mmCIF file of C-alpha atoms in Angstrom:
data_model
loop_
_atom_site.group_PDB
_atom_site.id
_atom_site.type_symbol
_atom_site.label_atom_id
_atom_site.label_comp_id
_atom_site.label_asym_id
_atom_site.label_seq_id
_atom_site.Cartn_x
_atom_site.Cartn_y
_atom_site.Cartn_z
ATOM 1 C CA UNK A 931 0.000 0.000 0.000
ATOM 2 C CA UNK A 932 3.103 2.438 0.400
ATOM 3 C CA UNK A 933 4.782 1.535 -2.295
ATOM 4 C CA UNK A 934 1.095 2.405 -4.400
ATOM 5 C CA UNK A 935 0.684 5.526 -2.801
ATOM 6 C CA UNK A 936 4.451 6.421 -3.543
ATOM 7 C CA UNK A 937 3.744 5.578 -7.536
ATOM 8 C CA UNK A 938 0.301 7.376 -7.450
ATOM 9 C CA UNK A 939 1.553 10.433 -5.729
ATOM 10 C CA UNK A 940 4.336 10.746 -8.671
ATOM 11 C CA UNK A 941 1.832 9.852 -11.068
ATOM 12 C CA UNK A 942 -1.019 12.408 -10.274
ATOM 13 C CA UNK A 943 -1.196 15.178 -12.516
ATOM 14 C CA UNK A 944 -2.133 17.696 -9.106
ATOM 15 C CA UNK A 945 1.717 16.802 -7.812
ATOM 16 C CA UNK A 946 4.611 18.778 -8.582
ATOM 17 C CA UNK A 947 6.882 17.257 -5.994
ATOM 18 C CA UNK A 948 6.701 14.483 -4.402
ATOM 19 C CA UNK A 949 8.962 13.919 -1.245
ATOM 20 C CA UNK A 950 9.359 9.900 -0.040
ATOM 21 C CA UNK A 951 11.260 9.240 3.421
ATOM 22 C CA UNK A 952 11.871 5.647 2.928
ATOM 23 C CA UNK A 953 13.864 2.891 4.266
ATOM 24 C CA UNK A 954 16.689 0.623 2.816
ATOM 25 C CA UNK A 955 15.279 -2.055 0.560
ATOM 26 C CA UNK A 956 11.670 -0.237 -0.015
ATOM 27 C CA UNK A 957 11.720 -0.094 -3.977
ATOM 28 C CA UNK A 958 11.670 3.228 -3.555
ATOM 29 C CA UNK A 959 14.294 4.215 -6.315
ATOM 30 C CA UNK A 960 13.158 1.224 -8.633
ATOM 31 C CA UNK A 961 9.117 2.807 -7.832
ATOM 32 C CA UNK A 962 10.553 6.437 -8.922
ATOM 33 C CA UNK A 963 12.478 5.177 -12.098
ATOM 34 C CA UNK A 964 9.096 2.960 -13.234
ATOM 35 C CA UNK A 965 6.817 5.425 -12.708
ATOM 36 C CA UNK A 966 8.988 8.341 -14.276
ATOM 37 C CA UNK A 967 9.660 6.341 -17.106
ATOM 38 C CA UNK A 968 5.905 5.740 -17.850
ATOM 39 C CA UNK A 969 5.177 9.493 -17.508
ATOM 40 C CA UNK A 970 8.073 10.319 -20.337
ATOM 41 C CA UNK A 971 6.924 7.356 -22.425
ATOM 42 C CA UNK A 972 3.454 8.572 -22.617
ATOM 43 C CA UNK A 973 4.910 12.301 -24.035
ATOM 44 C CA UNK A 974 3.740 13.535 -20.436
ATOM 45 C CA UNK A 975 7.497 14.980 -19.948
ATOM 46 C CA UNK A 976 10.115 15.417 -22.282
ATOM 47 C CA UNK A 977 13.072 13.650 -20.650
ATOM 48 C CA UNK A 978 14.293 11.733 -17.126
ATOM 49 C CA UNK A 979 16.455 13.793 -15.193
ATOM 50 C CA UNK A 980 19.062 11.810 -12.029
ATOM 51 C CA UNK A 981 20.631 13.619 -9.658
ATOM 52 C CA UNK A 982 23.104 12.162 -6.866
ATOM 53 C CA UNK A 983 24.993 14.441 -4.574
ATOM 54 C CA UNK A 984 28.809 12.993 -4.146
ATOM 55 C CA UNK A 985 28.343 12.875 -0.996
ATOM 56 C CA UNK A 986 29.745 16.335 -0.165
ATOM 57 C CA UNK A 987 32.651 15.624 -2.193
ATOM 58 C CA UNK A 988 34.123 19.028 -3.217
ATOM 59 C CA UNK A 989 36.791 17.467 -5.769
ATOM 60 C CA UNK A 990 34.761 15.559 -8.225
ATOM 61 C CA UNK A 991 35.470 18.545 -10.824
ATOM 62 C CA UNK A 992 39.130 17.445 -10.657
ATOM 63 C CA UNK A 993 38.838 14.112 -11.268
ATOM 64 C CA UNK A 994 40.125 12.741 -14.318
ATOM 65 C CA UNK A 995 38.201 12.059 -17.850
ATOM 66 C CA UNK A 996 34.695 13.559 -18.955
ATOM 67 C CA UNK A 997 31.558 14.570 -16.769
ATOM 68 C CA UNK A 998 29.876 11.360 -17.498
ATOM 69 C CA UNK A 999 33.147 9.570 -16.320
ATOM 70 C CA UNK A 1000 33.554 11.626 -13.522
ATOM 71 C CA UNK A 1001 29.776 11.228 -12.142
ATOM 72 C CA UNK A 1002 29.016 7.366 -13.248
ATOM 73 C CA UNK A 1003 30.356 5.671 -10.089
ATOM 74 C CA UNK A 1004 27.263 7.550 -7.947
ATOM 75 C CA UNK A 1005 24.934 5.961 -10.696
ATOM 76 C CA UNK A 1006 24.932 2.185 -10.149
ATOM 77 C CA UNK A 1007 21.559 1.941 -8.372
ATOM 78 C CA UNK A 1008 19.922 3.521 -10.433
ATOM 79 C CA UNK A 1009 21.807 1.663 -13.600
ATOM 80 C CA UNK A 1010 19.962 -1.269 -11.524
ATOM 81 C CA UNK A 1011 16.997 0.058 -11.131
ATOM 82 C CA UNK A 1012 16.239 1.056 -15.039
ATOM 83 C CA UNK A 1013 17.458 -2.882 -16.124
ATOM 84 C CA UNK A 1014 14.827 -3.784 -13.414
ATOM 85 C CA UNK A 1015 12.400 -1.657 -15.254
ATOM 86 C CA UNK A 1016 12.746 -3.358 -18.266
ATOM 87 C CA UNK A 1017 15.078 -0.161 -19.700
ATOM 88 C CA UNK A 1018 18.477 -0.612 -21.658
ATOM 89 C CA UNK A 1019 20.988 2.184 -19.570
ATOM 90 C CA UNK A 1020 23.227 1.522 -22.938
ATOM 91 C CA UNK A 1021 20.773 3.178 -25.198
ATOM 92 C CA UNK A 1022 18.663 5.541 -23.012
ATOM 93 C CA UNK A 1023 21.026 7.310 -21.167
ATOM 94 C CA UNK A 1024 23.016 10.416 -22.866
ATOM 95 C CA UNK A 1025 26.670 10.610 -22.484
ATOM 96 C CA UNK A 1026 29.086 12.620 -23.786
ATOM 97 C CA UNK A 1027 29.501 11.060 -26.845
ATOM 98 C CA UNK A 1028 25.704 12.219 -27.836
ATOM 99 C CA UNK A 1029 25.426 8.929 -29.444
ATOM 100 C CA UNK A 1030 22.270 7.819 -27.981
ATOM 101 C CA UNK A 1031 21.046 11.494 -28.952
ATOM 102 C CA UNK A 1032 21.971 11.172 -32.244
ATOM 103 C CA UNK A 1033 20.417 7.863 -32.511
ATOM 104 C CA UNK A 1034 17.164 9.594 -30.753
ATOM 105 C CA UNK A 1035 16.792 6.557 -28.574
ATOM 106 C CA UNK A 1036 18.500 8.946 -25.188
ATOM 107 C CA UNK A 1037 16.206 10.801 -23.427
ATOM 108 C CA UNK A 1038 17.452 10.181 -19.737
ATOM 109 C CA UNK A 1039 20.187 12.415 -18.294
ATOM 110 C CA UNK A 1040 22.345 11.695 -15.328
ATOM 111 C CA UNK A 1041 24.323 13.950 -13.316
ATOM 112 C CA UNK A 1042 25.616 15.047 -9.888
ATOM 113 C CA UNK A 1043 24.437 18.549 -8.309
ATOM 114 C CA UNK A 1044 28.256 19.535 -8.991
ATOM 115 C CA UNK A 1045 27.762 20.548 -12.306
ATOM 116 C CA UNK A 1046 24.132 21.919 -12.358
ATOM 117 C CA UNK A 1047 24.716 25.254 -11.565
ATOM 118 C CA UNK A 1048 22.806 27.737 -14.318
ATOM 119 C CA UNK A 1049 20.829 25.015 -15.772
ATOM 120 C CA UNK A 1050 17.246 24.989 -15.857
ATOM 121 C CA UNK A 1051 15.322 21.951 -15.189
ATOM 122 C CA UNK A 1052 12.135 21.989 -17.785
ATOM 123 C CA UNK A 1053 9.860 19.696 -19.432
ATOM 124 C CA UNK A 1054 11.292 16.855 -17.250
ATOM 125 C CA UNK A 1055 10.343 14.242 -14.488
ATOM 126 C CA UNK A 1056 13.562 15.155 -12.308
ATOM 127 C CA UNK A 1057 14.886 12.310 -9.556
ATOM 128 C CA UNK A 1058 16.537 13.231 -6.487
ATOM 129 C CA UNK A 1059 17.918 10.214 -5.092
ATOM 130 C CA UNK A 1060 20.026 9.988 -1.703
ATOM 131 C CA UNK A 1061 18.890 13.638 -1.058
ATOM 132 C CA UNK A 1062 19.368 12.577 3.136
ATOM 133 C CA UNK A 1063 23.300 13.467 1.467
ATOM 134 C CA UNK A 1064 22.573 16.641 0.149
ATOM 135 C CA UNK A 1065 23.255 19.997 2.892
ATOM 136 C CA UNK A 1066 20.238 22.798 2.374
ATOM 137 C CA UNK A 1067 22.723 24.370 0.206
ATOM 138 C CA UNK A 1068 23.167 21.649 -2.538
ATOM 139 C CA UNK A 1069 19.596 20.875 -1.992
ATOM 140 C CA UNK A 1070 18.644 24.820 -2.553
ATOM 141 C CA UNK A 1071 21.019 24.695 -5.573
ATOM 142 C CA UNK A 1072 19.436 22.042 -7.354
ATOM 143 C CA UNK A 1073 15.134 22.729 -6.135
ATOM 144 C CA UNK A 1074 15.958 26.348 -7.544
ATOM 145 C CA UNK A 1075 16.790 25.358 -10.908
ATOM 146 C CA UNK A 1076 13.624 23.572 -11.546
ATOM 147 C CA UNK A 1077 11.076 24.998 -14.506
ATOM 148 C CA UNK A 1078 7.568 25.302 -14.736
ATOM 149 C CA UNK A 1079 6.759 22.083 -16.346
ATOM 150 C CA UNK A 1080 8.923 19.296 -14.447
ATOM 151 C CA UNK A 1081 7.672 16.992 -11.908
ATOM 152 C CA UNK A 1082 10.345 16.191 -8.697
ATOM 153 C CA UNK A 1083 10.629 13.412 -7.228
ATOM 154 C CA UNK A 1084 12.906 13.898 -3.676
ATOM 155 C CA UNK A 1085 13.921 10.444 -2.352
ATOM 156 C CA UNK A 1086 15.919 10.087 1.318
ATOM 157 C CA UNK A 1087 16.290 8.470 4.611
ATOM 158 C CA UNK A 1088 16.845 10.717 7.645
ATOM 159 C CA UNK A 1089 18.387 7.669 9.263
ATOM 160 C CA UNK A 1090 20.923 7.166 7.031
ATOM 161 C CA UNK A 1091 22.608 10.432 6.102
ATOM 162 C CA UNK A 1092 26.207 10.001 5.636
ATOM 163 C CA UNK A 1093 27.393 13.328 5.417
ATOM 164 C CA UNK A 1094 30.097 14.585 8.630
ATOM 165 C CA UNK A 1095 27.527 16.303 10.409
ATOM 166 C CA UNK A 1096 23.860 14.938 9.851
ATOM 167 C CA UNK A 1097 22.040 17.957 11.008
ATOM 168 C CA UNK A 1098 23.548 19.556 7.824
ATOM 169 C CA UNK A 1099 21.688 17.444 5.625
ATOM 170 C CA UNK A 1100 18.681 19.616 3.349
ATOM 171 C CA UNK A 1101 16.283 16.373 3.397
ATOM 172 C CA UNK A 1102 13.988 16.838 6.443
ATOM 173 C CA UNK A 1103 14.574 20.858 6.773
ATOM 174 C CA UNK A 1104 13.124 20.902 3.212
ATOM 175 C CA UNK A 1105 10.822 18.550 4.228
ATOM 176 C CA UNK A 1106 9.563 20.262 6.450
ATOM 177 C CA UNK A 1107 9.831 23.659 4.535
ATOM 178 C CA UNK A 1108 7.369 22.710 1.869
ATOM 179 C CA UNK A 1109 4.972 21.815 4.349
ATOM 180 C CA UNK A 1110 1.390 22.676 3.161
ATOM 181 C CA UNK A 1111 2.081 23.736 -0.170
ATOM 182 C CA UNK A 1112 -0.013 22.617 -2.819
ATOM 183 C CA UNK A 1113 1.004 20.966 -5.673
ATOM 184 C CA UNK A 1114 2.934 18.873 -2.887
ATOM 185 C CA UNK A 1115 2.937 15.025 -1.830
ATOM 186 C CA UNK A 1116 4.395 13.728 1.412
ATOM 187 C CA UNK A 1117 5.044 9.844 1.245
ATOM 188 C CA UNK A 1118 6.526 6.952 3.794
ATOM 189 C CA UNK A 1119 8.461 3.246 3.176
ATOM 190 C CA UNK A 1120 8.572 1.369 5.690
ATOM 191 C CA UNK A 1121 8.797 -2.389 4.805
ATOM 192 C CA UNK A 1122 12.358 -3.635 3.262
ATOM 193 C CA UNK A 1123 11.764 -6.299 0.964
ATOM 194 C CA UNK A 1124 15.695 -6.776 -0.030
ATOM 195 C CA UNK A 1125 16.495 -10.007 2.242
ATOM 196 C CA UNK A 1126 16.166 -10.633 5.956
ATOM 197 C CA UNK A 1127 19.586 -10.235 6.440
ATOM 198 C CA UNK A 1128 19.159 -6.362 5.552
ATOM 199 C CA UNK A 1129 15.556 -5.956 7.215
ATOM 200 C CA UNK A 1130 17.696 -7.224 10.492
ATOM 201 C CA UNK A 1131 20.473 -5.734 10.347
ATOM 202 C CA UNK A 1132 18.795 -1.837 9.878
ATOM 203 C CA UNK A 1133 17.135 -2.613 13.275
ATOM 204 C CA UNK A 1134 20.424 -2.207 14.521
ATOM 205 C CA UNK A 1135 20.156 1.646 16.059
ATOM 206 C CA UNK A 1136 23.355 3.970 15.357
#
């Protein structure tokens, strides 16, 4: 029942954003991916939009190679969660070699909040995943570049920030901040389907 209230809530026309506090092993960034899929492959949006934060990282701009080669090591769940969705990552996802643009077959874009300053986020169903990682200041960053026509989807767990200093993290304070706005959906996971060995061992308190 969460996990349908989760997909509904992302796929009502009424929601702009859609925040989901959810545990490890919910399906909650497999739910977001299906559902944001459907809503592009129906002409509803334009494109997919993933955004990780590196984990406060503030040297990912000098690592070596492109920006996809720079950013693709924070994209592996969700690599997972598009093959579980029945999506090729190969052939949907643009890189810098705009082959899968050229071919017209890419119309999902992945990047960290690193590089998004002065972009605008339009005609897109936009994925923040991890955002328990992101401080209010990445978080600001990346919630003020969205357009009029984009749907967000803000996915976290309070309980499992991994930034220095937790009560830095953006996740519950914008949580909290968009509080009885319209246009706004509030969701919970609760049950971790993964195995029993990770249901039991997030009992564990920190």
């Amino acid at each position: 029942e969460e996990q349908m209230a989760f997909a509904n809530a992302i796929w009502n026309p009424d929601i702009d954003i859609v925040f989901c506090n959810a545990k490890a092993g919910t399906g909650k960034t497999t739910i977001a991916v299906g559902v944001a899929n459907m809503l592009v492959s129906y002409g509803l949006f334009n494109e997919m939009i993933y955004i990780m934060s590196p984990y406060g990282e503030k040297k990912q701009g000098w690592l070596p190679g492109t920006i996809t080669e720079k950013s693709s090591v924070y994209f592996e769940a969700f690599y997972q969660a598009l093959v579980n969705c029945n999506v090729n990552p190969n052939s949907a996802i643009n890189t810098d070699s705009m082959a899968n643009q050229k071919n017209g077959t890419g119309y999902i874009t992945c990047i960290t909040d690193t590089f998004l300053r002065g972009s605008t986020l339009d005609d897109a169903v936009v994925i923040l995943d991890e955002a328990q990682n992101y401080t209010v200041p990445q978080l600001k960053k990346v919630l003020t570049r969205v357009g009029k026509h984009a749907k967000v989807i803000v996915i976290g767990h309070n309980l499992q920030c991994d930034l220095a200093d937790p009560s830095s993290s953006g996740f519950i304070n914008y949580l909290h901040h968009f509080e009885g706005q319209e246009r706004t959906a509030f969701c919970s996971l609760t049950n971790n389907y993964r195995s029993w060995i990770s249901q039991y061992a997030d009992e564990l308190p920190e």
